Amino acid sequence: MAELVDALDLGSSGIIRGGSNPFTRKRSIMLVYLETFGCQMNELDSELVKQQLKNNSYKFVEEDKSADIILVNTCSVRDLSEQKVLSRLGYFKLLKDMKPQLIIGIIGCMAERKKEILIAYPQIDLLVGPNRLYEISTLLKNIIGISKRTKQVSLFNIDRKDSSLELLERMDLERLQDIENRKQAYVRITRGCNKFCSYCVIPKTRGFEIHRNKDAILYEIKALVEAGVVEITLLGQTVNHYPEFHALLKDIHDRFPKLERLRFMTNYPRDISDDILDVMRNSSRICKYLHIPAQSGSNKILKLMNRGYTREHYLALIRKARSKMPDISIVGDMIVGFPGETQEDFEQSLSLIEEVQYQNLYIFKYSPRPDTVSFRKMIEDVSSKEKQIRHFKMLSLQQQISLKHLKNQLGKIVVILVEKALNAKLYMSARLIGRTEGNDVVIFQGSRDLIGKIVNIRIEYITSYILGGSFVSEFKNDHSYEDHKKTSQD
Ligand code: 5AD
């Protein structure tokens, strides 16, 4: 096995606190507070870390102040994401000043990307990169169990030959011990990314693209479905780059009839094949929902971004998806203020948005990330004020489009998966919240029994980009996509 633990003994550099370590005293249960920033992949990683630590008798708490261990699962995709964590670290330092035995760990992408800087923070005891998360319990033991505290650091990316991959894989599979009462779950199918978009830090933090073994994915899904999970979202940075992705989708859909909803994200436009669209169209329980970021509507900027497709190619793809599935929800990501983006390029992005009519759009101001091509080779020539203006304009345009989409739902009966109740558990009747297969959020008043079920809701009003309505009936998913469309339009 590759060297797993790279324990840095920083000796007397301020890490040993107060001579004796209170954790060397036998203490039955350690309390952990885990905070998560960033994407769905991070949410899944946090869930797996939680599972790993629970298996090792740690208990989780909701409050940072009552914890013995604080873990922060971090994101590096934009500077803002990192700034948030740095400001949390200032606060955690105050907590640690009051409680010197507190253990603080930074895990995930920022641990990997900012290791040199973070290691110098006296309040940090643990740094673990996204590809080493399976080691956390061992590393914590190293901190807790010995009188002289040493910083524990485990980073580095993995490659296909690294046996640590097997240990990472085990983490995904071990989650199966704690999935009761779950209705929704993420399942990773791919780790890392090979696309090298010029602005993106992910290949540096999560490493090269590695596809999980299909049998392992199916095994995991089987156990989730048997435990009552009704909605699964397959995750990958470029999920549709999985080999024969359409066959995987079809296989999952056909093997697990009790799985009411199957989603996947995020898609890379160039890798959406006709096969994938056809399987989506023909499989009634695959959500007609595509998160498919364009990032820009200007060919010049797409080229600088190294996205590997043109505006025309992207628009043709959206048209094709809509011709096969007229009701499909298209969701995207856009970056404004990329180096070299002129007013004209920006307007090309706006016109692409007009043309696509996204149901929802995530809009980001370009953030230069060290070690990326755009940071090293391009001049940041859009001022932050201009980025702000473009961000606002794009947001306003999208808000109009989203609102138009929502208004179109008024009076219709939509099918949603009920996710949870919004108010405290006083009465059986509650304000419930759920999502359509296109990911529109819907609220209604109904019995808590409906949580986890698929139901028909008549849409009656819109409130801050959320649909509101009333319960009609439970949905029986025993017909094809075409029938389903008919019912929801009645
Ligand atoms: N600056 C701004 N936005 C970025 N994204 C990724 N990297 C950057 C960056 N350096 C956005 C992209 C991506 C989403 C997850 O974050 O739109 O799809």
XYZ file of C-alpha atoms and ligand atoms in Angstrom:
508
model
C 0.000 0.000 0.000
C 1.155 3.506 -0.716
C 2.287 5.480 2.252
C -0.948 6.493 3.852
C -0.110 8.804 6.638
C 2.211 11.671 6.267
C 2.366 12.877 9.815
C 4.202 16.125 10.126
C 5.639 16.489 13.541
C 5.937 20.198 13.937
C 7.538 19.831 17.339
C 7.497 22.933 19.425
C 5.987 25.221 16.838
C 2.977 25.954 18.968
C 0.957 22.842 18.283
C 1.523 21.139 21.593
C -0.857 22.778 23.937
C -0.516 22.874 27.678
C 1.850 19.921 28.100
C -0.589 17.082 28.661
C -3.190 16.266 26.083
C -6.632 15.900 27.662
C -7.611 13.366 25.022
C -5.096 10.876 26.327
C -7.551 10.541 29.170
C -9.966 7.782 28.291
C -13.023 9.468 26.889
C -15.856 7.414 25.567
C -17.431 9.565 22.871
C -15.904 12.348 20.834
C -18.288 14.930 19.426
C -17.794 16.121 15.865
C -19.164 19.193 14.110
C -18.898 18.968 10.327
C -19.464 21.941 8.055
C -19.696 21.568 4.272
C -19.056 24.091 1.520
C -19.326 23.646 -2.240
C -20.796 21.189 -4.681
C -22.866 18.010 -4.484
C -19.668 15.981 -4.644
C -18.635 17.658 -1.396
C -22.008 16.916 0.162
C -21.540 13.267 -0.704
C -17.965 13.275 0.622
C -19.209 14.758 3.883
C -21.839 12.057 4.165
C -19.157 9.402 3.683
C -16.834 11.007 6.228
C -19.714 11.063 8.679
C -20.341 7.393 8.068
C -16.692 6.536 8.532
C -16.489 8.397 11.814
C -19.780 7.012 13.105
C -18.415 3.535 12.425
C -15.550 4.517 14.703
C -17.864 5.625 17.525
C -17.760 9.358 16.974
C -20.986 11.297 17.474
C -22.112 14.251 15.417
C -23.462 17.505 16.846
C -25.264 20.445 15.259
C -23.392 23.130 17.168
C -19.724 24.017 16.736
C -19.424 25.166 20.351
C -20.239 21.779 21.804
C -17.820 19.850 19.570
C -14.456 18.270 20.423
C -13.592 18.137 16.739
C -14.511 20.638 14.026
C -14.161 19.505 10.426
C -14.682 21.810 7.460
C -15.155 20.262 4.034
C -14.022 22.981 1.658
C -14.380 24.261 -1.905
C -11.746 25.969 -4.058
C -13.657 26.672 -7.227
C -13.800 30.434 -6.643
C -11.833 32.728 -4.387
C -15.033 33.595 -2.543
C -15.496 29.946 -1.548
C -12.037 29.959 0.023
C -12.515 33.331 1.707
C -15.593 31.993 3.487
C -13.562 29.165 4.970
C -10.718 31.468 5.975
C -13.127 33.677 7.856
C -14.600 30.612 9.598
C -11.062 29.690 10.592
C -10.714 33.022 12.392
C -13.828 32.214 14.387
C -12.676 28.652 15.096
C -9.407 30.054 16.411
C -11.385 32.022 18.986
C -13.178 28.830 20.007
C -9.861 27.078 20.297
C -8.405 29.866 22.418
C -11.201 29.161 24.881
C -10.893 25.394 24.556
C -7.291 24.507 23.643
C -7.982 20.791 23.265
C -10.367 21.441 20.353
C -9.275 19.658 17.168
C -9.735 21.520 13.880
C -9.512 19.800 10.526
C -9.686 21.232 7.029
C -10.671 18.617 4.491
C -11.512 18.595 0.777
C -10.342 20.730 -2.109
C -8.910 23.675 -0.210
C -6.765 21.395 1.961
C -5.252 20.137 -1.262
C -4.878 23.491 -2.972
C -3.740 25.680 -0.102
C -1.716 23.156 1.864
C 1.407 25.309 2.150
C -0.530 28.192 3.632
C -2.939 26.240 5.802
C -0.247 24.148 7.392
C 1.136 27.277 9.011
C -2.165 28.067 10.749
C -1.612 27.130 14.395
C -5.297 26.291 14.927
C -5.319 23.582 12.233
C -4.541 20.045 13.385
C -5.598 18.103 10.336
C -5.416 18.600 6.560
C -6.933 15.938 4.318
C -7.408 16.196 0.551
C -10.491 14.844 -1.271
C -8.692 11.702 -2.359
C -7.529 10.795 1.145
C -10.754 11.123 3.063
C -10.785 7.434 3.997
C -7.902 8.138 6.351
C -9.638 10.646 8.581
C -10.407 8.294 11.445
C -6.819 7.002 11.530
C -5.464 10.528 11.459
C -7.797 11.641 14.230
C -6.635 8.719 16.327
C -3.073 9.921 15.825
C -4.057 13.278 17.226
C -6.229 12.047 20.051
C -4.288 9.081 21.234
C -0.872 10.554 21.888
C 0.246 13.070 24.431
C 2.322 15.153 22.038
C 0.014 16.502 19.401
C 1.275 16.503 15.854
C -0.318 17.954 12.786
C -1.721 15.266 10.539
C -1.541 15.862 6.845
C -2.663 13.586 4.055
C -2.952 14.966 0.585
C -1.856 14.035 -2.920
C -3.928 13.002 -5.831
C -4.431 9.430 -6.787
C -3.891 7.697 -10.052
C -5.388 4.503 -11.361
C -2.583 2.349 -10.004
C -2.661 3.743 -6.522
C -4.081 1.202 -4.092
C -5.640 4.046 -2.139
C -8.305 4.057 -4.819
C -9.588 0.810 -3.371
C -9.838 2.398 0.044
C -11.667 5.399 -1.360
C -14.050 3.033 -3.097
C -14.693 1.279 0.173
C -15.887 4.565 1.634
C -18.601 4.895 -0.977
C -19.733 1.367 -0.282
C -19.648 1.629 3.509
C -22.355 4.270 3.513
C -24.796 1.433 3.123
C -24.823 0.803 6.824
C -26.727 3.990 7.624
C -29.298 4.721 5.018
C -32.571 4.077 6.801
C -35.220 6.747 6.325
C -33.455 8.131 3.320
C -35.439 8.934 0.218
C -32.776 10.666 -1.870
C -29.132 9.862 -2.382
C -26.147 10.850 -4.451
C -24.103 8.116 -6.080
C -20.704 8.939 -7.483
C -19.861 7.334 -10.799
C -16.702 9.254 -11.678
C -13.952 10.951 -9.687
C -11.848 13.868 -10.873
C -11.826 15.548 -14.275
C -9.699 15.525 -17.421
C -11.188 18.428 -19.280
C -8.819 21.195 -18.230
C -11.094 24.153 -18.773
C -8.651 27.024 -18.526
C -10.307 28.630 -15.481
C -10.949 25.532 -13.403
C -9.063 24.249 -10.402
C -10.802 20.885 -10.052
C -8.250 18.707 -11.907
C -5.692 20.073 -9.419
C -7.734 19.302 -6.341
C -9.566 16.102 -7.262
C -7.112 14.725 -9.772
C -7.586 12.945 -13.066
C -10.841 11.418 -14.139
C -11.341 7.888 -12.841
C -14.565 6.002 -13.543
C -15.950 3.740 -10.872
C -16.561 0.130 -11.611
C -20.068 -0.454 -12.945
C -20.752 -3.400 -10.636
C -19.877 -1.309 -7.613
C -22.261 1.418 -8.763
C -25.070 -1.086 -9.292
C -24.377 -2.749 -5.947
C -24.573 0.581 -4.198
C -27.783 1.576 -5.951
C -29.391 -1.782 -5.215
C -28.745 -1.383 -1.512
C -30.000 2.197 -1.540
C -33.215 1.238 -3.315
C -33.785 -1.723 -1.012
C -33.420 0.656 1.933
C -36.197 2.835 0.519
C -34.352 5.470 -1.501
C -36.606 6.632 -4.342
C -34.447 9.287 -6.010
C -30.829 8.876 -7.010
C -28.601 11.504 -8.547
C -25.513 10.160 -10.278
C -22.540 12.445 -9.742
C -19.449 13.217 -11.763
C -17.671 16.433 -12.764
C -18.520 15.369 -16.308
C -20.989 12.627 -15.508
C -21.867 11.907 -19.132
C -18.253 11.066 -19.946
C -18.662 7.711 -18.167
C -17.976 4.987 -20.754
C -21.239 3.945 -22.394
C -23.120 6.293 -20.106
C -26.408 5.682 -21.917
C -26.098 1.953 -21.173
C -25.443 2.651 -17.496
C -28.513 4.881 -17.332
C -30.701 2.308 -19.047
C -29.378 -0.475 -16.876
C -30.088 1.403 -13.661
C -33.517 2.453 -14.876
C -34.560 -1.033 -15.993
C -33.092 -2.975 -13.090
C -34.653 -0.901 -10.341
C -38.356 -0.312 -11.010
C -38.797 0.923 -7.444
C -36.421 3.776 -8.140
C -38.910 6.538 -8.933
C -36.400 9.096 -10.131
C -32.971 8.973 -11.669
C -30.967 12.147 -12.281
C -27.384 12.901 -13.185
C -25.089 15.896 -13.086
C -23.004 17.737 -14.268
C -22.951 17.268 -18.035
C -20.260 18.309 -20.417
C -21.933 19.554 -23.632
C -19.565 17.845 -26.034
C -20.213 14.407 -24.559
C -24.016 14.375 -24.773
C -24.706 11.710 -27.373
C -27.948 10.893 -29.171
C -27.886 7.591 -27.283
C -28.059 9.419 -23.965
C -30.960 11.595 -25.099
C -32.808 8.560 -26.461
C -32.434 6.612 -23.232
C -33.695 9.641 -21.311
C -36.658 9.969 -23.623
C -37.597 6.310 -23.458
C -37.175 5.780 -19.718
C -40.147 7.093 -17.786
C -38.331 7.362 -14.450
C -35.275 9.236 -15.740
C -35.913 12.896 -14.988
C -36.258 15.100 -18.016
C -33.683 17.445 -16.604
C -30.287 18.408 -17.963
C -27.769 20.514 -16.095
C -25.527 21.411 -18.968
C -23.319 24.467 -18.467
C -22.473 26.623 -21.493
C -20.201 29.001 -19.483
C -20.281 31.581 -22.309
C -22.178 32.345 -25.506
C -19.174 33.743 -27.358
C -17.057 31.453 -29.502
C -13.975 33.538 -28.795
C -14.423 33.118 -25.029
C -15.374 29.426 -25.303
C -12.088 28.893 -27.095
C -10.131 30.777 -24.447
C -11.921 28.682 -21.843
C -10.842 25.524 -23.676
C -14.398 24.232 -23.649
C -14.093 22.314 -26.897
C -17.416 23.340 -28.465
C -18.956 26.354 -30.144
C -22.091 28.317 -29.454
C -23.639 26.747 -32.564
C -22.819 23.243 -31.381
C -24.271 23.962 -27.965
C -27.486 25.445 -29.347
C -27.905 22.545 -31.782
C -27.609 20.158 -28.863
C -30.289 21.988 -26.873
C -32.574 21.980 -29.904
C -32.043 18.256 -30.337
C -32.783 17.555 -26.664
C -35.984 19.610 -26.908
C -37.068 17.947 -30.128
C -36.838 14.562 -28.386
C -38.254 15.782 -25.049
C -40.309 18.954 -25.442
C -40.799 19.425 -21.691
C -37.169 18.957 -20.712
C -35.751 21.419 -18.152
C -32.432 22.869 -19.194
C -30.255 24.331 -16.449
C -26.885 25.982 -16.969
C -23.870 27.762 -15.531
C -22.399 30.987 -16.922
C -19.232 32.882 -16.109
C -19.138 36.654 -16.636
C -15.964 38.735 -16.919
C -13.638 36.039 -18.224
C -10.324 37.564 -19.466
C -10.878 39.122 -22.891
C -14.682 39.239 -22.556
C -15.783 42.408 -24.370
C -19.226 43.949 -24.186
C -19.994 42.151 -27.429
C -18.917 38.770 -26.052
C -21.049 39.388 -23.008
C -24.040 40.203 -25.198
C -23.485 36.918 -27.013
C -23.910 35.188 -23.665
C -27.128 37.108 -23.054
C -28.456 36.147 -26.466
C -27.603 32.499 -25.845
C -29.569 32.654 -22.603
C -32.525 34.199 -24.474
C -32.362 31.459 -27.029
C -32.023 28.535 -24.632
C -34.626 29.822 -22.138
C -32.981 28.126 -19.168
C -35.323 26.998 -16.450
C -32.586 28.008 -14.028
C -29.084 29.394 -14.397
C -26.131 29.667 -12.026
C -24.150 32.819 -12.799
C -20.592 33.389 -11.549
C -18.154 36.253 -11.757
C -14.838 35.021 -13.114
C -12.433 34.323 -10.293
C -8.770 33.796 -11.245
C -7.480 30.603 -9.635
C -3.739 30.148 -9.150
C -2.259 27.274 -11.159
C -4.865 27.477 -13.891
C -4.110 28.422 -17.487
C -6.319 31.502 -17.476
C -4.574 32.766 -14.352
C -1.093 32.153 -15.700
C -1.527 33.168 -19.308
C -4.383 35.650 -19.582
C -4.702 39.220 -18.510
C -7.631 39.953 -16.252
C -8.972 42.896 -18.171
C -12.562 43.088 -16.930
C -12.742 45.288 -13.837
C -14.566 43.997 -10.798
C -17.092 46.797 -11.188
C -17.787 45.704 -14.756
C -18.109 42.074 -13.629
C -20.618 43.211 -11.053
C -22.651 45.055 -13.704
C -22.613 42.087 -16.100
C -23.505 39.698 -13.292
C -26.488 41.861 -12.370
C -27.672 42.216 -15.969
C -27.456 38.502 -16.610
C -29.235 37.719 -13.360
C -32.071 40.107 -14.245
C -32.502 38.505 -17.643
C -32.590 35.027 -16.136
C -35.071 36.101 -13.474
C -37.496 37.180 -16.180
C -37.069 33.870 -17.984
C -37.454 31.825 -14.795
C -40.564 33.747 -13.860
C -42.070 33.175 -17.290
C -41.409 29.457 -16.884
C -43.034 29.430 -13.440
C -46.082 31.401 -14.649
C -46.542 28.747 -17.308
C -47.071 26.201 -14.542
C -50.012 28.085 -12.999
C -53.179 26.020 -13.156
C -51.329 22.864 -14.183
C -51.021 19.667 -12.219
C -47.362 18.860 -11.618
C -45.781 15.696 -10.261
C -43.409 16.146 -7.330
C -41.363 14.058 -4.936
C -42.194 15.307 -1.441
C -38.898 15.945 0.362
C -39.669 17.305 3.795
C -41.874 19.382 6.068
C -40.969 23.004 6.609
C -42.506 23.450 10.042
C -41.934 21.788 13.390
C -43.525 18.443 14.114
C -46.639 19.594 15.970
C -49.438 18.330 13.765
C -49.751 15.673 11.117
C -50.683 18.315 8.563
C -47.686 20.377 7.554
C -46.257 22.728 4.979
C -44.472 20.298 2.699
C -41.825 20.954 0.087
C -40.812 18.904 -2.927
C -39.506 19.102 -6.481
C -40.777 18.336 -9.948
C -38.616 16.159 -12.166
C -37.466 19.414 -13.772
C -36.328 20.596 -10.318
C -38.963 23.285 -9.766
C -39.525 23.733 -6.042
C -43.151 23.306 -4.928
C -44.794 23.917 -1.537
C -48.216 22.757 -0.371
C -50.152 21.862 2.755
C -50.475 18.132 3.347
C -50.050 15.156 5.625
C -46.543 14.275 6.765
C -47.264 10.736 5.535
C -46.632 12.053 2.056
C -42.920 12.670 2.699
C -40.945 10.447 0.322
C -43.919 9.929 -1.978
C -44.580 11.120 -5.489
C -47.755 13.203 -5.643
C -49.818 15.367 -8.002
C -50.098 19.025 -7.008
C -52.263 21.676 -8.633
C -50.204 24.863 -8.990
C -52.034 27.942 -7.736
C -49.510 30.663 -6.967
C -45.856 31.732 -7.143
C -43.889 33.070 -4.216
C -40.210 34.122 -4.527
C -39.477 31.744 -7.394
C -41.239 28.854 -5.680
C -44.479 27.276 -6.875
C -47.340 26.894 -4.411
C -50.323 24.627 -4.787
C -52.657 22.063 -3.334
C -52.574 18.299 -3.078
C -54.557 16.392 -5.710
C -53.581 12.721 -5.390
C -50.739 10.271 -5.103
C -48.963 9.585 -8.366
C -48.767 6.041 -9.667
C -45.775 5.625 -11.884
C -46.935 2.827 -14.097
C -47.118 4.523 -17.442
C -44.787 5.773 -20.112
C -43.359 9.247 -20.504
C -46.009 10.153 -23.060
C -48.867 9.133 -20.749
C -47.254 10.970 -17.905
C -47.082 14.134 -19.962
C -50.755 13.814 -20.768
C -51.696 13.453 -17.110
C -49.651 16.420 -16.005
C -51.198 18.627 -18.661
C -54.804 17.673 -17.938
N -14.378 31.516 -11.745
C -15.726 31.638 -11.794
N -16.556 30.597 -11.899
C -16.004 29.370 -11.983
N -16.556 28.150 -12.099
C -15.561 27.233 -12.116
N -14.368 27.835 -12.026
C -14.610 29.170 -11.947
C -13.787 30.311 -11.826
N -12.449 30.208 -11.800
C -17.992 27.943 -12.209
C -18.369 27.251 -13.517
C -18.683 25.860 -13.069
C -19.245 26.100 -11.679
C -19.257 24.913 -10.795
O -18.409 27.092 -11.154
O -19.507 27.880 -14.049
O -19.623 25.209 -13.916
